[in-house]
Coordinates of C-alpha atoms in Angstrom, one line a residue:
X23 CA 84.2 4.5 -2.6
X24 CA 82.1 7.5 -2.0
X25 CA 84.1 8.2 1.6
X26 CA 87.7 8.1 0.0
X27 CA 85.4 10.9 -3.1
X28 CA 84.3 13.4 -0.4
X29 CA 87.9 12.7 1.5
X30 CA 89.7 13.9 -1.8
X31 CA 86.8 16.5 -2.4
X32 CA 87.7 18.1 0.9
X33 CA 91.4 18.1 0.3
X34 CA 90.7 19.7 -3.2
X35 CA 89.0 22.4 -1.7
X36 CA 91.4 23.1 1.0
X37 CA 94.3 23.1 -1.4
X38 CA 92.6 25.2 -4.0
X39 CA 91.1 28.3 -1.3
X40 CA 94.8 27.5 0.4
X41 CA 96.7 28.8 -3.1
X42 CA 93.9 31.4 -4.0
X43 CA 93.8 35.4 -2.7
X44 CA 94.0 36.3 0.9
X45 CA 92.4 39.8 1.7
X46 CA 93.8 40.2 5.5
X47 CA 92.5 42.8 8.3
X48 CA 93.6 43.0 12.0
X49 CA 91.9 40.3 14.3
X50 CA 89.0 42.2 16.2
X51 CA 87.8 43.9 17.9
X52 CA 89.6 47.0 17.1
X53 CA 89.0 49.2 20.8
X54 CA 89.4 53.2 20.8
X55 CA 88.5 56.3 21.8
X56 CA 86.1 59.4 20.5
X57 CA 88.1 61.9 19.9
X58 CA 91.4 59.9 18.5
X59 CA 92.6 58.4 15.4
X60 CA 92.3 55.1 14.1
X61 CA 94.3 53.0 11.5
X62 CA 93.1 50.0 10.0
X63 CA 95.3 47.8 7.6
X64 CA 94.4 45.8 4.8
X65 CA 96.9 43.9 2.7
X66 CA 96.1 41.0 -0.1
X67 CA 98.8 38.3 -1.1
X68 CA 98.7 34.8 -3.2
X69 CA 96.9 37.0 -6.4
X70 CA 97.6 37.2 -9.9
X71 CA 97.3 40.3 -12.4
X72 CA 98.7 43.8 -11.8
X73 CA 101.1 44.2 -8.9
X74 CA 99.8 47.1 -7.4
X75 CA 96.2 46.2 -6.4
X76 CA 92.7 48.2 -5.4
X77 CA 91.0 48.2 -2.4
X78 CA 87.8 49.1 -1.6
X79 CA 86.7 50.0 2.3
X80 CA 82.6 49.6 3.4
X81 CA 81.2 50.4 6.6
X82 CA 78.2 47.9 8.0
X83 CA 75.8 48.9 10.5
X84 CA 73.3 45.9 11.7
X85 CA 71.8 45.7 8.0
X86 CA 73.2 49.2 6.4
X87 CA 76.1 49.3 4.2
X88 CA 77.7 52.5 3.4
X89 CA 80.8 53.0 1.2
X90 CA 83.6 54.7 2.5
X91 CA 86.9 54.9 0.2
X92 CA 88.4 53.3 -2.5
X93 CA 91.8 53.4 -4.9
X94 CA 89.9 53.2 -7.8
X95 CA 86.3 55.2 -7.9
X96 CA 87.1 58.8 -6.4
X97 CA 83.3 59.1 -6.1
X98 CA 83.3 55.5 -4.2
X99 CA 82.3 57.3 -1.3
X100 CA 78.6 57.8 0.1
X101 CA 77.2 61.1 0.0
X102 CA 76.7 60.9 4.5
X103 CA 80.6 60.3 4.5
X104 CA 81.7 62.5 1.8
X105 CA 82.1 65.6 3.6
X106 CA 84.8 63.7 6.1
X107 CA 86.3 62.2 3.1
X108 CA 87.2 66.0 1.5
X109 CA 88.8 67.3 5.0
X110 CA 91.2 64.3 4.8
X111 CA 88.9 63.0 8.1
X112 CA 88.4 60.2 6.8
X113 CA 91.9 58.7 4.0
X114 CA 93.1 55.7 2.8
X115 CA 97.3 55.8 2.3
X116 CA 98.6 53.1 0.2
X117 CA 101.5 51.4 2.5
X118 CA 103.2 49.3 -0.9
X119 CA 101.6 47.6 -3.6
X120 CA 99.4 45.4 -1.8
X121 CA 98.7 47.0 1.3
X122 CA 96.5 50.2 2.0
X123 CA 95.5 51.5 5.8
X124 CA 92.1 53.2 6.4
X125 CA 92.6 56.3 8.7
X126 CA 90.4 58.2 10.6
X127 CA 91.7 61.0 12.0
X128 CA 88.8 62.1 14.3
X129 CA 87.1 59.3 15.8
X130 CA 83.2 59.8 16.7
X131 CA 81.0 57.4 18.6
X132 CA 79.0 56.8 15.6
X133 CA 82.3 55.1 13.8
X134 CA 81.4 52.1 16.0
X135 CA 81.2 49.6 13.2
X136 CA 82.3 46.6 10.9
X137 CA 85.0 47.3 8.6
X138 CA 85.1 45.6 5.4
X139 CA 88.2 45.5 3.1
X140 CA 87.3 44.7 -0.5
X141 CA 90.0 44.0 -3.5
X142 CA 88.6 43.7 -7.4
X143 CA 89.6 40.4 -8.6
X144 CA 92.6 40.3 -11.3
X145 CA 93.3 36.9 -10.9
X146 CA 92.2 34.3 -14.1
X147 CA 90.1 31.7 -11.5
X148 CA 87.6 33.1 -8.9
X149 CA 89.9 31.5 -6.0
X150 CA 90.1 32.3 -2.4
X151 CA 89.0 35.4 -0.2
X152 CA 88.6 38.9 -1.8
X153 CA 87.4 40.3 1.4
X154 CA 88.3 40.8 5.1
X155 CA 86.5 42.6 7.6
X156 CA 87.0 43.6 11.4
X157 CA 85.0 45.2 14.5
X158 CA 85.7 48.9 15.5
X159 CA 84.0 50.1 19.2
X160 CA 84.8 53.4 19.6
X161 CA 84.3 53.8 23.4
X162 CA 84.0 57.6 25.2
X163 CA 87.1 59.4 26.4
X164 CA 87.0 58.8 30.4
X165 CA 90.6 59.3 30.9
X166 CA 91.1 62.0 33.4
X167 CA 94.4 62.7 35.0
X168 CA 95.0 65.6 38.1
X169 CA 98.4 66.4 39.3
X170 CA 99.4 68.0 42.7
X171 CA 101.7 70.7 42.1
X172 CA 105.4 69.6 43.6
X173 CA 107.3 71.9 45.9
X174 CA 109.4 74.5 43.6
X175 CA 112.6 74.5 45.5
X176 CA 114.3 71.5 47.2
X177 CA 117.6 71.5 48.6
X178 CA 120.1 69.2 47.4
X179 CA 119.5 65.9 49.1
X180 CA 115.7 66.9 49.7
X181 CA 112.7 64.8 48.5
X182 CA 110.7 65.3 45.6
X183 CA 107.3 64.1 46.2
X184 CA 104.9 63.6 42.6
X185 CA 101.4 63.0 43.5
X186 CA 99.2 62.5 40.4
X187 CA 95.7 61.5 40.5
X188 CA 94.3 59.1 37.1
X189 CA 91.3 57.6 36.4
X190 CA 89.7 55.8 33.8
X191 CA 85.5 54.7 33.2
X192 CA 85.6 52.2 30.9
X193 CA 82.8 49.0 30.2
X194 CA 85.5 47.9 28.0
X195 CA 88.3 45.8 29.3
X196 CA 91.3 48.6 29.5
X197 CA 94.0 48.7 31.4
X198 CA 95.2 52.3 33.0
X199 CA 99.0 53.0 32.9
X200 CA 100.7 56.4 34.9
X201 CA 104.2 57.3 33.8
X202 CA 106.9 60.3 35.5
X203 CA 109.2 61.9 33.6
X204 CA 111.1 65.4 33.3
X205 CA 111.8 67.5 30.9
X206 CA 115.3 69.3 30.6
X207 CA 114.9 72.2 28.3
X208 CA 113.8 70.4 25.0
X209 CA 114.6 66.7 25.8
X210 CA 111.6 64.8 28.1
X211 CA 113.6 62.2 30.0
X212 CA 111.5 58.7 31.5
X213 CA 111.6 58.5 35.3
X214 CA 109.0 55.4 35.5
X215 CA 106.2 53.9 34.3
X216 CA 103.3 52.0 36.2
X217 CA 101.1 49.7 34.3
X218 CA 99.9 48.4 32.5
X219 CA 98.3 45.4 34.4
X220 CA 100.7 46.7 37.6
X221 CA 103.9 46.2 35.0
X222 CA 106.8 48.7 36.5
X223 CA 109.1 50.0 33.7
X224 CA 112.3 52.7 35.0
X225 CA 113.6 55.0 32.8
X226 CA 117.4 54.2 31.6
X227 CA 118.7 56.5 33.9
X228 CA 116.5 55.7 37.2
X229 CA 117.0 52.0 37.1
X230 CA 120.1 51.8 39.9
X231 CA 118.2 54.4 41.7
X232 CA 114.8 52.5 41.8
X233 CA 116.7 49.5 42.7
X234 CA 119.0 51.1 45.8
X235 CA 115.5 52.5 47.0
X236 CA 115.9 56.3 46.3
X237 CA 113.2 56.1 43.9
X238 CA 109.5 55.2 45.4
X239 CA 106.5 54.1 44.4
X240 CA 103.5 54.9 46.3
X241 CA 99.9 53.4 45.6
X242 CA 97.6 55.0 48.3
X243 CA 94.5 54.0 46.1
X244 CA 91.5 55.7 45.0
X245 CA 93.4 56.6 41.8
X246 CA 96.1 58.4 43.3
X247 CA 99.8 57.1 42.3
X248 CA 102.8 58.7 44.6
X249 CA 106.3 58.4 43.1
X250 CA 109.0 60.2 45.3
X251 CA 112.4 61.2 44.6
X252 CA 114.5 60.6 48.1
X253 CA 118.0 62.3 47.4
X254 CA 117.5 65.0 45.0
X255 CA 120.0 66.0 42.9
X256 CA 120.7 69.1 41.1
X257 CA 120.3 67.3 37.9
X258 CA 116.5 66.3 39.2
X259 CA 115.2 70.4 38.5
X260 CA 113.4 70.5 35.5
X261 CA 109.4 70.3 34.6
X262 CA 107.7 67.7 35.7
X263 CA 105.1 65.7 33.6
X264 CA 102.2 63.2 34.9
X265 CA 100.9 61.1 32.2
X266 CA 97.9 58.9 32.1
X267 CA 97.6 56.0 29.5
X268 CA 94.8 53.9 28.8
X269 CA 95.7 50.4 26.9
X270 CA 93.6 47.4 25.6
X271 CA 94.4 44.0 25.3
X272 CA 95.7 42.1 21.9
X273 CA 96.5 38.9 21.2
X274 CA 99.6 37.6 22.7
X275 CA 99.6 39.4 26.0
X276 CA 100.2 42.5 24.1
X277 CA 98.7 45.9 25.5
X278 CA 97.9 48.5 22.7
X279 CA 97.6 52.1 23.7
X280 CA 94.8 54.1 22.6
X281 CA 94.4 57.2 24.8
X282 CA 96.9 59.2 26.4
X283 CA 97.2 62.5 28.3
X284 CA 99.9 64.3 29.9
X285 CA 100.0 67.2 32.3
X286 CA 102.7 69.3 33.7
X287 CA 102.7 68.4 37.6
X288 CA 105.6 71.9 37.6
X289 CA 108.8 72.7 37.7
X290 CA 111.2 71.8 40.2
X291 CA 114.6 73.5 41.2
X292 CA 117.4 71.8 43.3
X293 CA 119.1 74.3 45.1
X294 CA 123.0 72.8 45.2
X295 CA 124.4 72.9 48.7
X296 CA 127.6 74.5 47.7
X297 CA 124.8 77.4 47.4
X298 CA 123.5 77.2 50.4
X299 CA 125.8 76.3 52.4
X300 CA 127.5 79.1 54.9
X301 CA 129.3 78.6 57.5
X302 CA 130.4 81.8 59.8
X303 CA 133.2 81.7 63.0
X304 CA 132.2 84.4 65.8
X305 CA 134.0 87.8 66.1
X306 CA 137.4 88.8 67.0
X307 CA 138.6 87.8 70.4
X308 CA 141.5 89.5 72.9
X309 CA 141.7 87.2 76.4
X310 CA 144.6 86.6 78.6
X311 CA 147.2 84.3 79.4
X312 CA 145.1 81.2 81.4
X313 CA 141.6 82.2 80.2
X314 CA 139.5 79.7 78.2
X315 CA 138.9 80.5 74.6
X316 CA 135.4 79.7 73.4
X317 CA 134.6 79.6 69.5
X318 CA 131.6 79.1 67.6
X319 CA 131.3 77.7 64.0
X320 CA 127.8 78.3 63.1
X321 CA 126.9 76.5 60.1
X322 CA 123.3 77.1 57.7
X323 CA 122.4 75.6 54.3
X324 CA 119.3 74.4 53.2
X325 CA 118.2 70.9 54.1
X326 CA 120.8 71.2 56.6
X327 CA 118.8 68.3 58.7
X328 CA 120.0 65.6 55.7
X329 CA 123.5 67.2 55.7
X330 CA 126.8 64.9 57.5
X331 CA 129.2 67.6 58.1
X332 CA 132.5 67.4 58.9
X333 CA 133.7 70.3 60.9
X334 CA 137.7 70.9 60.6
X335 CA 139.1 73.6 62.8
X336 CA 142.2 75.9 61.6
X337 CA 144.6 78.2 63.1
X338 CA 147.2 80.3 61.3
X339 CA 149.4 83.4 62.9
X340 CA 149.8 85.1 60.0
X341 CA 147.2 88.4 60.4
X342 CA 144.3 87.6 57.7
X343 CA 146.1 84.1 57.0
X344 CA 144.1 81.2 54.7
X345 CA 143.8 78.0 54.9
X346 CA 146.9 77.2 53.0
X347 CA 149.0 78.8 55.9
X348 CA 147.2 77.3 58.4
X349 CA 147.2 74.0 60.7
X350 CA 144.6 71.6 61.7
X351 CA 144.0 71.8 65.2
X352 CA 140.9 69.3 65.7
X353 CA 138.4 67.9 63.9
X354 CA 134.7 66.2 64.0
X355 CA 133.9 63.8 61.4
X356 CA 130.1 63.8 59.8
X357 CA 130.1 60.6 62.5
X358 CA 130.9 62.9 65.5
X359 CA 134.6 61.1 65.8
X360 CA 137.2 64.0 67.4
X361 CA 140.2 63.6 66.4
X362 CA 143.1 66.6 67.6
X363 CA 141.1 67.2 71.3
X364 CA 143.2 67.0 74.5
X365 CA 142.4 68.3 78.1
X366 CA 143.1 71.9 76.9
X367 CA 141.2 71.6 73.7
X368 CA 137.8 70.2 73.3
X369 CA 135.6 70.1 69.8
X370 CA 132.3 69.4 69.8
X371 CA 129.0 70.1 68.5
X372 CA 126.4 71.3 70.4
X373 CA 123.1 71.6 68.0
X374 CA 122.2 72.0 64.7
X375 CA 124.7 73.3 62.4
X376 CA 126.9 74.4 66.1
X377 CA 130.3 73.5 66.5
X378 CA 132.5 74.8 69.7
X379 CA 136.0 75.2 70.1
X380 CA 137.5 75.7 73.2
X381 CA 140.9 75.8 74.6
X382 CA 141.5 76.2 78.1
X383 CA 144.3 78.4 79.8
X384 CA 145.5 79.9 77.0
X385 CA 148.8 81.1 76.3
X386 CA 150.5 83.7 73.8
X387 CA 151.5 81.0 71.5
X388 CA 147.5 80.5 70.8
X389 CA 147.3 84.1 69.4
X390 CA 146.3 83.7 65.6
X391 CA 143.9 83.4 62.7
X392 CA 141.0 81.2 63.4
X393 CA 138.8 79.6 61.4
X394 CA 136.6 76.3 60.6
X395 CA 136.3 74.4 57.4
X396 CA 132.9 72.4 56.8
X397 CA 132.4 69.8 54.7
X398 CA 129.1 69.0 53.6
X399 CA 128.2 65.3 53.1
X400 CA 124.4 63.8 51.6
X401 CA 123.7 60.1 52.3
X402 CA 122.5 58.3 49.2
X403 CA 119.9 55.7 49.2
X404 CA 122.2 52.7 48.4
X405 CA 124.0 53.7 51.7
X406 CA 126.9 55.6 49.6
X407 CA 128.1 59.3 50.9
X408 CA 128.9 61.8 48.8
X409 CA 130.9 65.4 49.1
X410 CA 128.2 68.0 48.1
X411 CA 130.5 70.9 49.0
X412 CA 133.1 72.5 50.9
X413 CA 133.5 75.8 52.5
X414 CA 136.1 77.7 55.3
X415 CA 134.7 80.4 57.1
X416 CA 135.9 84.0 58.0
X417 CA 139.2 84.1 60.5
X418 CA 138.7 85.4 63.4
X419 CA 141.9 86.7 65.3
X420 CA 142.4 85.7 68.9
X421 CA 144.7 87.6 70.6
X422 CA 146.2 86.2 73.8
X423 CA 148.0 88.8 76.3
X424 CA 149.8 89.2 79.9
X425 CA 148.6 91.9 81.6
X426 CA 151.8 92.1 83.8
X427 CA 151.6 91.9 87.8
X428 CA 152.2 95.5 89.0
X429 CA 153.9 95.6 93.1
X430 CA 156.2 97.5 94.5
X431 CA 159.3 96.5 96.3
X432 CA 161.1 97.9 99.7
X433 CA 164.4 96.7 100.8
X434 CA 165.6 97.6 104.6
X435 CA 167.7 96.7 106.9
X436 CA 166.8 94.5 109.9
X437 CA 170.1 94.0 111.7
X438 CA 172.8 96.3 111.1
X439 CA 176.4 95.8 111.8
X440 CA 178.4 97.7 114.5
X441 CA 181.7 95.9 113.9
X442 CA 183.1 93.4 111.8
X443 CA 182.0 90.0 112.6
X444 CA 178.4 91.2 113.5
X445 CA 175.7 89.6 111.6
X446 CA 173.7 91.7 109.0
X447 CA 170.2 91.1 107.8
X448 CA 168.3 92.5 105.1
X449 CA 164.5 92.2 104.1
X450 CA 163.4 92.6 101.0
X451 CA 159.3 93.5 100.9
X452 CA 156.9 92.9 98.3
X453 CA 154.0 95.4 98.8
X454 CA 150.7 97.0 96.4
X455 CA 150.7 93.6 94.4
X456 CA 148.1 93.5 92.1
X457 CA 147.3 90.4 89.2
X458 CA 149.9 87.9 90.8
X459 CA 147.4 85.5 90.2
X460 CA 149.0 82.0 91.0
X461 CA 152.3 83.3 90.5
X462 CA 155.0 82.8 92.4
X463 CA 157.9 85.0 93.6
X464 CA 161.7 84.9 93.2
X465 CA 164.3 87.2 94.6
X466 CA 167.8 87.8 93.9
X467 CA 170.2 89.5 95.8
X468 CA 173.1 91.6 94.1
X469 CA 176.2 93.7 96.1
X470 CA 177.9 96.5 94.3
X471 CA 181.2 97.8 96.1
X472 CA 181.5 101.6 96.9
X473 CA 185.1 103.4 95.7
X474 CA 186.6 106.1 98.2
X475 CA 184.7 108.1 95.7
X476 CA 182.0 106.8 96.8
X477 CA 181.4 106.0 93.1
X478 CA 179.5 102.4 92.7
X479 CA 181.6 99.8 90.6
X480 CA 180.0 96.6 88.7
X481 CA 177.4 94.6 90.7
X482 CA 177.9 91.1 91.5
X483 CA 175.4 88.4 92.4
X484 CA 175.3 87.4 96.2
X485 CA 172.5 84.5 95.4
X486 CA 169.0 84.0 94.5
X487 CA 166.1 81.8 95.3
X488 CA 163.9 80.7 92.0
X489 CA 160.3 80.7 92.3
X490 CA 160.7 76.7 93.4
X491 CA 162.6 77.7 96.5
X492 CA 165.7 76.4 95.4
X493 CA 169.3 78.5 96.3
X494 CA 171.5 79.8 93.8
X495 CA 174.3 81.1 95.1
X496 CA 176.9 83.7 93.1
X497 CA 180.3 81.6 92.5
X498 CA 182.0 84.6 94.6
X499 CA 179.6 84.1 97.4
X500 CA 179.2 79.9 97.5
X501 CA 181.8 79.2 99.9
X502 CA 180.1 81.4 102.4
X503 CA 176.6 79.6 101.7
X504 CA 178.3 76.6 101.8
X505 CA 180.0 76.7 105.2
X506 CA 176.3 77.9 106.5
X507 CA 178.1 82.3 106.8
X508 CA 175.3 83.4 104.0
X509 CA 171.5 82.6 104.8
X510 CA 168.6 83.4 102.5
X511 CA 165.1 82.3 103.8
X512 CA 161.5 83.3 102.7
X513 CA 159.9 84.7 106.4
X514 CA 156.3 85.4 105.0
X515 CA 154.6 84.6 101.3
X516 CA 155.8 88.7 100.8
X517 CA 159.1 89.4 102.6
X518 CA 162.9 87.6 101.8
X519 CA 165.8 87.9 104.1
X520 CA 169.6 88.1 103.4
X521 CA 171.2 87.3 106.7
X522 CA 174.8 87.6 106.5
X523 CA 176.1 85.9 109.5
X524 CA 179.8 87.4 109.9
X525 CA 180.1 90.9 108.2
X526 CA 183.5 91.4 106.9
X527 CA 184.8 95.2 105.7
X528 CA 184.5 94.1 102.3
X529 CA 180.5 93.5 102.3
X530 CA 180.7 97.3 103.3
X531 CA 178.7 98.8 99.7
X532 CA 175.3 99.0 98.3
X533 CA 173.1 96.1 98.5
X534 CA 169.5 95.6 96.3
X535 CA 166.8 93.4 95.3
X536 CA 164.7 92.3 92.7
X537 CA 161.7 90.0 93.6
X538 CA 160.0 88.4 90.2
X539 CA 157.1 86.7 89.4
X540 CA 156.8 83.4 87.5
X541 CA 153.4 82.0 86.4
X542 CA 152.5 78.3 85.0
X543 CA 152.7 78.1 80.9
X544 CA 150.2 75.3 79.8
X545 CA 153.8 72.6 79.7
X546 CA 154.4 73.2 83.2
X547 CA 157.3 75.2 83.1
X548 CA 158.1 78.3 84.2
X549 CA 159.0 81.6 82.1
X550 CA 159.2 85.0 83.1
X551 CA 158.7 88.2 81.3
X552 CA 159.9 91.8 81.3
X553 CA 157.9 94.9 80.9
X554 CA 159.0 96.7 76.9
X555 CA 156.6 99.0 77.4
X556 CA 154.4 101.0 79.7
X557 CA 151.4 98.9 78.8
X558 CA 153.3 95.8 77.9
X559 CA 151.9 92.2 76.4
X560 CA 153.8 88.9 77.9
X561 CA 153.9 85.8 77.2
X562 CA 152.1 83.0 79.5
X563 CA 154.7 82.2 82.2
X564 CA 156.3 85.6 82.1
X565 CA 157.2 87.4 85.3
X566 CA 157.1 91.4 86.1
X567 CA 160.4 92.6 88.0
X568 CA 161.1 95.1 90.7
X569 CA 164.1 95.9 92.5
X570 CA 165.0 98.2 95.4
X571 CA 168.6 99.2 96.3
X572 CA 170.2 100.0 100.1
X573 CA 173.8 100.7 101.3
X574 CA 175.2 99.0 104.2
X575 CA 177.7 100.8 105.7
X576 CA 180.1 100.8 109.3

């Protein structure tokens, strides 16, 4: 009987405390910092009476009590705390009816303390708890945080390095958090956060970038945190900000911050490539027909080490012609691919930011505007390329002439006839030759009949040999080359001979000459030139004619 009395006693006093007031303060201890401010909450529920109630707040140290603030009693307050009180150091701010928050706005080591939150009763029966109280430990401010300035300028594609130094001396169990971010005129933008307990937290715009690797985390110890920015962009400039935070633990797993500081590590500007970025083809260029053209694209931009480049090469004959007149002769890919060469024309690079053109034995039709196009390329982190810029150098204008052979010919005559039926020969000379080069020579022979007048009529062609050797006989001379009566032969690399094996009295008249010189265009054939003026330009393959005249007479 007196167990199932004391079981029921029990019960009754649960229940009753259960449905009395509840005065509720934070679970302790309450952890911050000298120097910062501090809100307490206090909130009562399960009362009766007015809705809006009073609180009273007391400060206990060891066996001292000292009043602090209340709703009610404006002079609540003791005199050592009054002062703080006045300057709005020390407030209370009602949150709603039944809930007020002590603030201090200025913490000092001496606010180190129990906190007690009191309420009046309004309620008919004494029931429940009209009191809550918590611990405050107001620990010194250790937090110290040293940035290294970053570089000023980085090229596009370039690596921001942010070293930041942060410590913390706590005996408290705290935990020490280091966060990155920019800021872009007005707006401060996250980068990434490191802590607390080793937690990392990106910014919205950083997390693909974190994850492909172009944004690193460095812990070299001894306080220092590295965070490094692989592949700037020009939407990385900006100022940035190194900020230290120092957290303690709550229930829950929860970290509650209680001290931070930020510092400005410096501003930062991306230079864009498309700014940098020039790209220059050497000066003007006259050669001749066979010589070997050289070019040089010379390309510069900063950070040109990270730069793929893609070097296009462009010829246009208009004088001062762009790229949209012009052609693609050959290209290099950012992978050093050529695509366009062929054993006249090579493309390739030959250092940094150096790209060669060359053409070998070049002809007239290689006279133009020339000029490179460069595309600059920046590898990403996540393996992905993309097109920073694009530029097309300067034309330079390559002008390809013939300077012509110059040589003199002499025709004479060898055998001359006494009667008719007497062979005739005629040599024709090439003498004072100068710039044949490889060429090679070709005569042709023409007769020109003499009127009692001795006055010349039309010339007609007796036959020719082409710079190949071959015989090309005139149609009123073939029979007679045919049947073996006309003869022309090649005695020495300079001297042809017209041997006329019967003379007849018709071939009585003015005989001549003219001895050309073909050269090799870069297709193999052969083309041949005449002089327009006295310091003329030809074509590749172009010959230079002389002729010389005799009369062959009875």
């Amino acid at each position: 009987m007196e167990n199932a009395f004391f079981t029921y006693f029990i019960l009754f006093l649960t229940f009753g405390w259960a449905q009395g007031r509840l005065v509720r303060v934070p679970n302790g201890p309450l952890v911050s910092v000298v120097g910062q401010r501090v809100s307490i909450r206090c909130s009562v529920s399960d009362y009766e009476g007015p809705r809006e109630q009073d609180f009273d707040w007391t400060v206990l140290r060891g066996t001292d009590s000292l009043q602090v603030i209340s709703t009610f009693d404006p002079a609540y307050s003791d005199r050592s705390l009054q002062g703080r009180v006045d300057s709005g150091d020390i407030s209370m701010e009602r949150i709603n009816d039944n809930t007020v928050e002590l603030r201090i706005r200025n913490l000092k080591a001496t606010d180190s303390a129990i906190y007690r939150c009191s309420t009046p009763s309004t309620d008919s029966v004494i029931r429940g708890n009209y009191e809550d109280e918590v611990q405050l430990k107001v620990i010194a401010d250790s937090l110290k945080v040293s940035p290294v300035a970053p570089p000023a300028v980085v090229p596009e594609g370039g690596r921001i390095s942010l070293h930041c130094t942060a410590t913390v001396d706590s005996a408290e169990h705290t935990s020490l958090s280091v966060a990155w971010s920019v800021r872009k005129g007005t707006s401060l933008e996250a980068i990434l956060t490191f802590g607390p307990e080793r937690a990392v937290t990106t910014g919205a715009g950083y997390r693909k970038r974190y994850a492909d690797g172009g944004l690193r985390l460095g812990l070299p110890g001894g306080g220092a945190y590295d965070l490094v920015l692989t592949e700037a962009l020009p939407a990385d400039q900006g100022v940035y900000v190194c900020t230290a935070k120092q957290s303690v633990p709550e229930q829950g797993g929860v970290w509650q911050e209680i001290l931070q500081r930020s510092v400005d590590m410096g501003e930062v500007r991306v230079t864009p490539t498309s700014q940098s970025l020039t790209v220059a083809v050497g000066a003007n260029r006259t050669l001749s027909v066979d010589d070997t053209l050289n070019l040089t694209c010379s390309v510069a931009a900063d950070g040109l080490a990270a730069l793929g480049l893609e070097v296009t090469w462009l010829v246009g004959s208009a004088p001062g012609g762009g790229p949209t007149d012009s052609r693609v002769l050959a290209r290099v890919s950012r992978d050093g691919v050529v695509t366009g060469a062929s054993d006249l024309v090579g493309v390739r690079r030959v250092g940094a930011g150096v790209f060669t053109l060359v053409i070998r034995g070049v002809s007239k039709s290689d006279s133009g505007q020339y000029s490179c196009r460069v595309s600059a390329w920046i590898r990403q982190s996540g393996g992905e390329w993309y097109q920073a810029a694009e530029k097309t150098s300067n034309s330079a204008t390559v002008l390809v002439t013939m300077l012509e052979p110059e040589f003199k010919v002499t025709l004479r005559s060898v055998v001359t006839p006494q009667a008719s039926g007497d062979p005739t020969e005629l040599e024709c000379l090439v003498t004072d030759a100068l710039r044949l080069q490889d060429g090679r020579l070709g005569v042709s022979w023409r007769y020109t009949e003499t009127t009692p007048a001795d006055q010349p009529t039309s010339a007609r062609a007796i036959a020719a040999v082409d710079e190949q050797g071959n015989l090309q006989p005139g149609d009123e001379y073939r029979q007679r080359a045919e049947k073996g009566l006309l003869a022309l032969s090649r005695v020495k690399p300079d001297t042809f001979r017209l041997r006329l094996l019967h003379t007849q009295d018709s071939d009585v008249g003015q005989y001549s000459c003219a001895v050309s010189v073909w050269t090799r265009q870069r297709d193999g054939a052969g083309r041949r030139a005449r002089r327009s003026s006295p310091t003329p330009s030809a074509s590749p393959g172009s010959t230079k004619t002389r002729r010389s005249a005799c009369r062959l007479s009875r």
